[in-house]
C-alpha cells in the first residue's frame, strides 16, 4: 500500500496517542492577554484550525505566526506555543530565542530535534509528537494536543468528543469511498487550478486542503474567504476560468450562505465545476472529519496525476540552499 495511504489510515491512532499522552499544563488563561502559536507548514496548520474551532468562545486573541520574528506586542503577558514536528524548523527555532528574550511562558509540541533539546534544557512543558510521519500527515497529533490545551483553559472536557472522533475515523473505508465519488465528479477538470472558497470558520480547513493539494499532488491551489472575496475576487469570475471550485460553508451565518448560493449559480452558468463539501454542523467532529475526507481527496488527485505524493523535491532543494547561505 502507498505509504501516504498508510499514514492517513493512522489518523485515528494519532488522535488516541495525543489523548493518552496529554498532561495538564496547569496554566490560568487570566494570566495572559493573548496567545501566539508559532509553527509552519504541516506543523503550523493545527494552530490555525484550533483557533477556528474555539473562535466563538476563547476569551483572548490568538495569533498564528509563520515567520522568523514575533510581533512587537508579544511580551511577558503572552503565552507562546511553538510547534515543529521535526524539531529542526529554522523559523521556529529562531522564534524560540525571541520568546526567551521576551520572558514569555511557553509550551512546545515536537517530535524531537533541536526544539526538544531546548525544551528539556530550559524545563519547558513539552508535548511529544510520535516521529515517523511526514509532518503534513501527522496533523492528528498536533491538532489534538492543541484542542486539549485550549479546552483546559476553558475548563471544558473535550475528551469524550475526541474519543468519538477517533472511533469514527478508525474505519477509513466510508471516507475513502465518499472522496472517490467526489473525485470522480471532478477528475475531468483535475488539471485546472483548485480554488477553495470557505467562510471564516472553515478558512483554516480550506488552507489545509490547499496545502495538501500543493504538497501531495504538486498542483496549484488557492483559498478565498467569504464574505471578503465577494468584494474583490468575484470580479474575476467572467467567461471561462481554468479553475475547479470547491465550496466549504459552515452554515453559521445565513447571509454568507446566501453568498455561496449566488456564487454557485454565477459559476455554473458558465459551466464551471463547483463541488460543495457538505457539513451538517460546524464543530469539533465536523472539522476533524472534513480534514480527513479532504486528505483522501488530495491523495486521489496525486495518484490520478501519477505524482509522487511522498517526496517534496523543491522543499528539499530550498532547505539545502538555505543551509549553504
Coordinates of N, CA, C and O in Angstrom, one line a residue, residues 147-294:
X147 N -6.1 21.2 20.8 CA -7.5 21.2 21.2 C -7.6 21.0 22.7 O -8.3 21.7 23.4
X148 N -6.8 20.0 23.2 CA -6.8 19.7 24.7 C -6.2 20.9 25.5 O -6.7 21.2 26.5
X149 N -5.2 21.5 24.9 CA -4.6 22.7 25.6 C -5.6 23.8 25.7 O -5.8 24.4 26.8
X150 N -6.3 24.1 24.6 CA -7.3 25.2 24.6 C -8.5 24.9 25.5 O -9.0 25.7 26.2
X151 N -8.9 23.6 25.4 CA -10.1 23.2 26.2 C -9.8 23.3 27.7 O -10.6 23.7 28.5
X152 N -8.5 23.0 28.1 CA -8.2 23.1 29.5 C -8.3 24.5 30.0 O -8.7 24.7 31.1
X153 N -7.9 25.5 29.2 CA -8.0 26.9 29.6 C -9.5 27.2 29.8 O -9.8 28.1 30.7
X154 N -10.4 26.6 29.1 CA -11.8 26.9 29.3 C -12.5 25.9 30.3 O -13.8 26.0 30.4
X155 N -11.8 25.1 30.9 CA -12.3 24.1 31.8 C -13.4 23.3 31.1 O -14.5 23.0 31.7
X156 N -13.1 22.9 29.9 CA -14.0 22.2 29.0 C -13.5 20.8 28.8 O -12.4 20.6 28.4
X157 N -14.4 19.8 29.0 CA -13.9 18.4 28.8 C -14.3 18.0 27.4 O -15.4 17.7 27.0
X158 N -13.3 17.9 26.5 CA -13.5 17.5 25.1 C -13.0 16.1 24.8 O -13.1 15.6 23.7
X159 N -12.5 15.4 25.9 CA -12.0 14.1 25.6 C -13.1 13.1 25.1 O -12.8 12.3 24.2
X160 N -14.3 13.1 25.6 CA -15.3 12.2 25.0 C -15.6 12.5 23.6 O -15.7 11.5 22.8
X161 N -15.6 13.7 23.2 CA -15.8 14.1 21.8 C -14.7 13.6 20.9 O -14.8 13.1 19.8
X162 N -13.4 13.8 21.4 CA -12.2 13.4 20.7 C -12.2 11.8 20.5 O -11.8 11.3 19.5
X163 N -12.6 11.2 21.6 CA -12.6 9.7 21.5 C -13.6 9.2 20.5 O -13.4 8.2 19.8
X164 N -14.8 9.9 20.5 CA -15.8 9.6 19.5 C -15.2 9.8 18.0 O -15.5 8.9 17.2
X165 N -14.5 10.9 17.8 CA -13.9 11.1 16.5 C -12.9 10.1 16.1 O -12.9 9.6 15.0
X166 N -12.1 9.7 17.1 CA -11.1 8.6 16.9 C -11.8 7.3 16.5 O -11.3 6.6 15.6
X167 N -12.9 7.0 17.1 CA -13.7 5.8 16.8 C -14.3 6.0 15.4 O -14.2 5.0 14.6
X168 N -14.8 7.1 15.1 CA -15.4 7.3 13.7 C -14.4 7.1 12.6 O -14.8 6.6 11.6
X169 N -13.2 7.7 12.7 CA -12.3 7.6 11.6 C -11.4 6.4 11.7 O -10.5 6.2 10.8
X170 N -11.6 5.5 12.6 CA -10.9 4.2 12.7 C -11.1 3.4 11.4 O -10.2 2.8 10.9
X171 N -12.4 3.4 11.0 CA -12.7 2.7 9.8 C -12.7 3.7 8.7 O -13.6 4.6 8.5
X172 N -11.6 3.7 7.9 CA -11.5 4.8 6.9 C -12.3 4.5 5.6 O -12.4 5.4 4.7
X173 N -12.8 3.3 5.4 CA -13.5 3.0 4.2 C -14.6 3.9 3.8 O -14.6 4.3 2.6
X174 N -15.5 4.4 4.7 CA -16.5 5.3 4.2 C -16.0 6.6 3.7 O -16.5 7.2 2.8
X175 N -14.9 7.1 4.3 CA -14.3 8.3 3.9 C -13.6 8.2 2.5 O -13.7 9.0 1.7
X176 N -13.0 7.0 2.4 CA -12.3 6.7 1.1 C -13.4 6.7 0.0 O -13.2 7.2 -1.1
X177 N -14.4 6.0 0.2 CA -15.5 5.8 -0.8 C -16.1 7.1 -1.1 O -16.4 7.4 -2.3
X178 N -16.4 7.9 -0.1 CA -17.1 9.2 -0.4 C -16.2 10.1 -1.2 O -16.7 10.8 -2.2
X179 N -14.9 10.1 -0.9 CA -14.0 11.0 -1.6 C -13.6 10.5 -3.0 O -13.3 11.3 -3.9
X180 N -13.7 9.2 -3.2 CA -13.6 8.6 -4.5 C -14.7 9.1 -5.4 O -14.5 9.4 -6.6
X181 N -15.9 9.1 -4.9 CA -17.1 9.6 -5.6 C -16.9 11.1 -5.9 O -17.2 11.6 -7.1
X182 N -16.4 11.9 -5.0 CA -16.1 13.3 -5.2 C -15.1 13.5 -6.3 O -15.2 14.3 -7.1
X183 N -14.1 12.6 -6.2 CA -13.0 12.7 -7.2 C -13.5 12.4 -8.6 O -13.2 13.1 -9.6
X184 N -14.4 11.4 -8.7 CA -15.0 11.0 -10.0 C -15.7 12.2 -10.6 O -15.7 12.4 -11.8
X185 N -16.3 13.0 -9.7 CA -17.1 14.1 -10.2 C -16.2 15.3 -10.7 O -16.7 16.1 -11.5
X186 N -15.0 15.3 -10.3 CA -14.1 16.5 -10.6 C -13.0 16.1 -11.5 O -12.3 17.0 -12.0
X187 N -12.7 14.8 -11.8 CA -11.5 14.4 -12.4 C -11.4 14.9 -13.9 O -10.3 15.1 -14.4
X188 N -12.5 15.2 -14.5 CA -12.4 15.7 -15.9 C -11.9 17.1 -15.9 O -11.4 17.6 -16.9
X189 N -11.9 17.8 -14.7 CA -11.3 19.2 -14.6 C -10.1 19.2 -13.7 O -9.7 20.3 -13.3
X190 N -9.5 18.0 -13.5 CA -8.4 18.0 -12.4 C -7.2 18.7 -12.8 O -6.4 19.1 -11.9
X191 N -7.0 19.1 -14.1 CA -5.8 19.8 -14.5 C -6.0 21.3 -14.2 O -5.0 22.1 -14.3
X192 N -7.2 21.7 -13.9 CA -7.4 23.1 -13.5 C -6.9 23.5 -12.2 O -6.7 22.6 -11.3
X193 N -6.7 24.8 -11.9 CA -6.3 25.2 -10.6 C -7.5 24.9 -9.6 O -8.6 25.0 -10.0
X194 N -7.1 24.5 -8.4 CA -8.1 24.3 -7.3 C -8.3 25.6 -6.6 O -7.4 26.2 -6.1
X195 N -9.6 26.1 -6.6 CA -9.9 27.3 -5.8 C -10.9 26.9 -4.7 O -12.0 26.4 -5.0
X196 N -10.4 27.0 -3.5 CA -11.2 26.5 -2.3 C -11.8 27.8 -1.7 O -11.1 28.7 -1.3
X197 N -13.1 27.9 -1.7 CA -13.8 29.0 -1.1 C -14.5 28.6 0.2 O -15.3 27.6 0.2
X198 N -14.2 29.3 1.2 CA -14.8 28.9 2.5 C -15.4 30.2 3.2 O -15.2 31.3 2.7
X199 N -16.0 29.9 4.3 CA -16.4 31.0 5.2 C -15.3 31.2 6.3 O -14.3 30.4 6.2
X200 N -15.4 32.1 7.2 CA -14.4 32.3 8.2 C -14.1 31.1 9.1 O -12.9 30.8 9.4
X201 N -15.1 30.3 9.4 CA -14.9 29.2 10.3 C -14.1 28.1 9.6 O -13.4 27.4 10.3
X202 N -14.3 27.9 8.4 CA -13.6 26.8 7.7 C -12.4 27.3 6.9 O -11.8 26.6 6.1
X203 N -12.0 28.6 7.1 CA -10.8 29.1 6.4 C -9.6 28.2 6.6 O -8.9 27.9 5.6
X204 N -9.3 27.9 7.8 CA -8.1 27.1 8.1 C -8.2 25.7 7.5 O -7.2 25.1 7.0
X205 N -9.4 25.1 7.5 CA -9.6 23.8 6.8 C -9.4 23.9 5.3 O -8.8 23.0 4.7
X206 N -9.8 25.0 4.7 CA -9.6 25.3 3.3 C -8.1 25.4 3.0 O -7.6 24.9 2.0
X207 N -7.4 26.1 3.9 CA -5.9 26.3 3.7 C -5.2 24.9 3.8 O -4.3 24.6 3.1
X208 N -5.7 24.1 4.8 CA -5.1 22.8 4.9 C -5.3 22.0 3.6 O -4.3 21.3 3.2
X209 N -6.5 22.0 3.1 CA -6.7 21.3 1.8 C -5.8 21.8 0.7 O -5.3 21.0 -0.1
X210 N -5.7 23.1 0.6 CA -4.9 23.7 -0.4 C -3.4 23.2 -0.3 O -2.7 22.9 -1.2
X211 N -3.0 23.2 1.0 CA -1.6 22.7 1.2 C -1.4 21.3 0.9 O -0.4 20.9 0.3
X212 N -2.4 20.5 1.1 CA -2.3 19.0 0.8 C -2.3 18.8 -0.8 O -1.6 18.0 -1.3
X213 N -3.1 19.6 -1.5 CA -3.1 19.6 -2.9 C -1.7 20.0 -3.4 O -1.1 19.4 -4.4
X214 N -1.2 21.1 -2.9 CA 0.1 21.6 -3.3 C 1.2 20.6 -3.0 O 2.1 20.3 -3.9
X215 N 1.3 20.0 -1.8 CA 2.4 19.1 -1.5 C 2.2 17.7 -2.0 O 3.1 17.1 -2.6
X216 N 1.0 17.2 -1.9 CA 0.8 15.8 -2.3 C 0.6 15.6 -3.8 O 1.2 14.7 -4.4
X217 N -0.1 16.6 -4.4 CA -0.3 16.5 -5.9 C 0.5 17.4 -6.7 O 0.4 17.4 -7.9
X218 N 1.3 18.2 -6.1 CA 2.2 19.2 -6.8 C 1.4 20.0 -7.8 O 1.7 20.2 -8.9
X219 N 0.3 20.6 -7.2 CA -0.7 21.2 -8.1 C -1.1 22.5 -7.4 O -1.2 22.7 -6.2
X220 N -1.4 23.5 -8.3 CA -1.8 24.9 -7.8 C -3.1 24.8 -7.1 O -4.1 24.3 -7.6
X221 N -3.2 25.4 -5.9 CA -4.4 25.5 -5.1 C -4.4 26.8 -4.3 O -3.4 27.2 -3.8
X222 N -5.6 27.5 -4.3 CA -5.7 28.8 -3.6 C -7.0 28.8 -2.7 O -7.9 28.1 -3.0
X223 N -6.9 29.6 -1.7 CA -8.1 29.7 -0.8 C -8.6 31.1 -0.8 O -7.9 32.1 -0.7
X224 N -9.9 31.3 -0.9 CA -10.6 32.6 -0.8 C -11.7 32.4 0.3 O -12.3 31.3 0.5
X225 N -11.9 33.5 1.0 CA -12.8 33.5 2.2 C -14.0 34.5 1.9 O -13.8 35.7 1.6
X226 N -15.2 34.0 2.2 CA -16.4 34.9 2.1 C -16.7 35.4 3.5 O -16.5 34.7 4.5
X227 N -17.2 36.6 3.6 CA -17.7 37.5 2.5 C -16.6 38.3 1.8 O -16.9 38.9 0.8
X228 N -15.4 38.4 2.4 CA -14.3 39.3 1.8 C -14.1 39.1 0.3 O -14.0 40.1 -0.5
X229 N -14.1 37.8 -0.2 CA -13.8 37.6 -1.6 C -14.9 38.1 -2.5 O -14.7 38.3 -3.7
X230 N -16.1 38.3 -1.9 CA -17.2 38.9 -2.7 C -17.0 40.4 -3.0 O -17.8 41.0 -3.7
X231 N -16.0 41.0 -2.3 CA -15.7 42.4 -2.5 C -14.5 42.7 -3.5 O -14.1 43.8 -3.6
X232 N -14.0 41.6 -4.0 CA -12.9 41.7 -4.9 C -12.7 40.6 -5.9 O -12.9 40.8 -7.1
X233 N -12.5 39.4 -5.4 CA -12.2 38.2 -6.3 C -13.4 37.9 -7.2 O -13.2 37.5 -8.4
X234 N -14.6 38.2 -6.8 CA -15.8 37.9 -7.6 C -15.7 38.6 -9.0 O -16.2 38.1 -10.0
X235 N -15.0 39.7 -9.1 CA -14.9 40.5 -10.3 C -13.9 39.8 -11.3 O -13.8 40.3 -12.4
X236 N -13.3 38.7 -10.9 CA -12.5 37.9 -11.9 C -13.3 36.8 -12.5 O -12.8 36.0 -13.3
X237 N -14.6 36.6 -12.0 CA -15.4 35.5 -12.5 C -16.2 35.8 -13.7 O -17.5 35.9 -13.6
X238 N -15.6 36.1 -14.8 CA -16.2 36.3 -16.1 C -15.7 35.3 -17.1 O -14.5 35.0 -17.2
X239 N -16.6 34.8 -18.0 CA -16.2 33.9 -19.0 C -15.7 32.6 -18.5 O -16.1 32.1 -17.4
X240 N -14.9 31.9 -19.3 CA -14.4 30.6 -18.9 C -13.1 30.8 -18.1 O -12.1 31.4 -18.5
X241 N -13.1 30.2 -16.9 CA -11.9 30.3 -16.0 C -11.3 28.9 -15.8 O -12.0 28.0 -15.5
X242 N -10.0 28.8 -15.9 CA -9.4 27.5 -15.8 C -9.2 27.0 -14.4 O -8.1 26.8 -13.9
X243 N -10.3 27.0 -13.7 CA -10.3 26.7 -12.2 C -11.4 25.7 -11.9 O -12.5 25.6 -12.5
X244 N -11.1 24.9 -10.9 CA -12.1 24.0 -10.3 C -12.4 24.5 -8.9 O -11.5 24.8 -8.1
X245 N -13.7 24.7 -8.6 CA -14.1 25.4 -7.4 C -14.7 24.4 -6.3 O -15.5 23.5 -6.7
X246 N -14.1 24.5 -5.1 CA -14.6 23.7 -4.0 C -15.1 24.6 -2.9 O -14.4 25.4 -2.4
X247 N -16.4 24.5 -2.6 CA -17.0 25.4 -1.6 C -17.2 24.6 -0.2 O -17.6 23.5 -0.2
X248 N -16.8 25.4 0.8 CA -17.0 24.8 2.2 C -17.6 25.9 3.0 O -17.0 26.9 3.4
X249 N -18.9 25.7 3.4 CA -19.7 26.6 4.2 C -20.1 26.0 5.5 O -20.7 24.9 5.5
X250 N -19.8 26.7 6.6 CA -20.2 26.1 7.9 C -21.7 26.3 8.2 O -22.2 25.6 9.0
X251 N -22.3 27.2 7.4 CA -23.7 27.4 7.7 C -24.0 28.3 8.9 O -25.1 28.4 9.4
X252 N -22.9 28.9 9.5 CA -23.1 29.6 10.7 C -23.8 31.0 10.5 O -24.3 31.5 11.4
X253 N -23.7 31.5 9.3 CA -24.3 32.8 9.0 C -25.2 32.7 7.7 O -24.6 32.5 6.7
X254 N -26.5 33.0 7.8 CA -27.3 32.8 6.6 C -26.9 33.8 5.5 O -27.1 33.5 4.3
X255 N -26.4 35.0 5.8 CA -26.0 35.9 4.8 C -24.8 35.4 4.0 O -24.7 35.6 2.8
X256 N -23.9 34.7 4.7 CA -22.7 34.1 4.0 C -23.2 32.9 3.1 O -22.7 32.7 2.0
X257 N -24.1 32.1 3.7 CA -24.7 31.0 2.9 C -25.3 31.5 1.6 O -25.2 30.9 0.5
X258 N -26.0 32.6 1.7 CA -26.6 33.2 0.5 C -25.6 33.6 -0.5 O -25.8 33.5 -1.7
X259 N -24.4 34.0 -0.1 CA -23.3 34.4 -1.0 C -22.8 33.1 -1.7 O -22.4 33.2 -2.8
X260 N -22.7 32.0 -0.9 CA -22.3 30.8 -1.6 C -23.3 30.4 -2.7 O -22.9 29.9 -3.8
X261 N -24.6 30.5 -2.4 CA -25.6 30.2 -3.4 C -25.5 31.0 -4.6 O -25.6 30.5 -5.7
X262 N -25.2 32.3 -4.4 CA -25.1 33.2 -5.6 C -23.9 32.8 -6.4 O -23.9 32.8 -7.6
X263 N -22.7 32.5 -5.8 CA -21.5 32.2 -6.5 C -21.7 30.9 -7.2 O -21.2 30.7 -8.4
X264 N -22.4 29.9 -6.6 CA -22.6 28.7 -7.3 C -23.4 28.9 -8.6 O -23.0 28.4 -9.7
X265 N -24.4 29.7 -8.5 CA -25.2 30.0 -9.7 C -24.4 30.8 -10.8 O -24.5 30.5 -12.0
X266 N -23.6 31.7 -10.3 CA -22.8 32.5 -11.2 C -21.8 31.7 -12.0 O -21.7 31.8 -13.2
X267 N -21.2 30.8 -11.3 CA -20.1 30.0 -11.9 C -20.7 28.9 -12.8 O -20.2 28.6 -13.9
X268 N -21.8 28.3 -12.3 CA -22.4 27.2 -13.1 C -23.0 27.6 -14.4 O -23.1 26.8 -15.3
X269 N -23.4 28.9 -14.5 CA -23.9 29.4 -15.7 C -22.9 29.3 -16.8 O -23.2 29.0 -18.0
X270 N -21.6 29.4 -16.5 CA -20.5 29.3 -17.5 C -20.0 27.9 -17.5 O -18.9 27.7 -18.0
X271 N -20.7 27.0 -16.9 CA -20.3 25.6 -16.9 C -19.0 25.3 -16.2 O -18.3 24.3 -16.5
X272 N -18.8 26.0 -15.1 CA -17.6 25.7 -14.2 C -18.1 24.6 -13.3 O -19.2 24.5 -12.9
X273 N -17.1 23.9 -12.8 CA -17.4 22.8 -11.9 C -17.3 23.3 -10.5 O -16.3 23.8 -10.1
X274 N -18.4 23.2 -9.7 CA -18.4 23.6 -8.3 C -18.8 22.4 -7.5 O -19.8 21.7 -7.7
X275 N -17.9 22.0 -6.6 CA -18.1 20.9 -5.6 C -18.4 21.5 -4.3 O -17.6 22.2 -3.7
X276 N -19.6 21.2 -3.8 CA -20.0 21.7 -2.4 C -19.7 20.6 -1.4 O -20.3 19.5 -1.5
X277 N -18.8 20.8 -0.5 CA -18.5 19.9 0.6 C -19.5 20.0 1.7 O -19.6 21.1 2.3
X278 N -20.3 19.0 1.9 CA -21.4 19.1 2.8 C -20.9 19.0 4.2 O -20.1 18.1 4.5
X279 N -21.4 19.8 5.1 CA -21.1 19.8 6.5 C -22.4 20.0 7.3 O -23.2 21.0 7.1
X280 N -22.8 19.0 8.2 CA -24.0 19.1 8.9 C -24.1 20.3 9.9 O -25.0 21.1 9.9
X281 N -23.0 20.4 10.6 CA -22.9 21.5 11.6 C -21.4 21.7 12.0 O -20.7 20.8 12.1
X282 N -21.1 23.0 12.1 CA -19.7 23.3 12.4 C -19.4 22.9 13.9 O -20.2 23.2 14.8
X283 N -18.3 22.2 14.1 CA -17.9 21.8 15.4 C -16.7 20.9 15.3 O -16.1 20.6 14.3
X284 N -16.3 20.4 16.5 CA -15.1 19.6 16.6 C -15.1 18.4 15.7 O -14.2 18.1 14.9
X285 N -16.2 17.7 15.7 CA -16.4 16.5 14.9 C -16.3 16.8 13.4 O -15.6 16.1 12.6
X286 N -17.1 17.8 13.0 CA -17.1 18.1 11.5 C -15.8 18.6 11.0 O -15.4 18.3 9.9
X287 N -15.0 19.3 11.8 CA -13.7 19.8 11.4 C -12.8 18.7 11.2 O -12.1 18.5 10.1
X288 N -12.7 17.8 12.2 CA -11.8 16.6 12.1 C -12.2 15.8 10.9 O -11.3 15.3 10.1
X289 N -13.4 15.5 10.7 CA -13.9 14.6 9.7 C -13.7 15.2 8.3 O -13.4 14.5 7.3
X290 N -13.9 16.5 8.2 CA -13.7 17.1 6.9 C -12.3 17.2 6.5 O -11.9 16.9 5.3
X291 N -11.4 17.4 7.5 CA -10.0 17.3 7.2 C -9.6 15.9 6.7 O -8.8 15.8 5.7
X292 N -10.1 14.9 7.3 CA -9.8 13.6 6.9 C -10.3 13.3 5.5 O -9.6 12.7 4.7
X293 N -11.5 13.7 5.2 CA -12.1 13.5 3.9 C -11.2 14.1 2.8 O -10.9 13.5 1.8
X294 N -10.9 15.4 3.1 CA -10.1 16.2 2.1 C -8.7 15.6 1.9 O -8.1 15.7 0.8

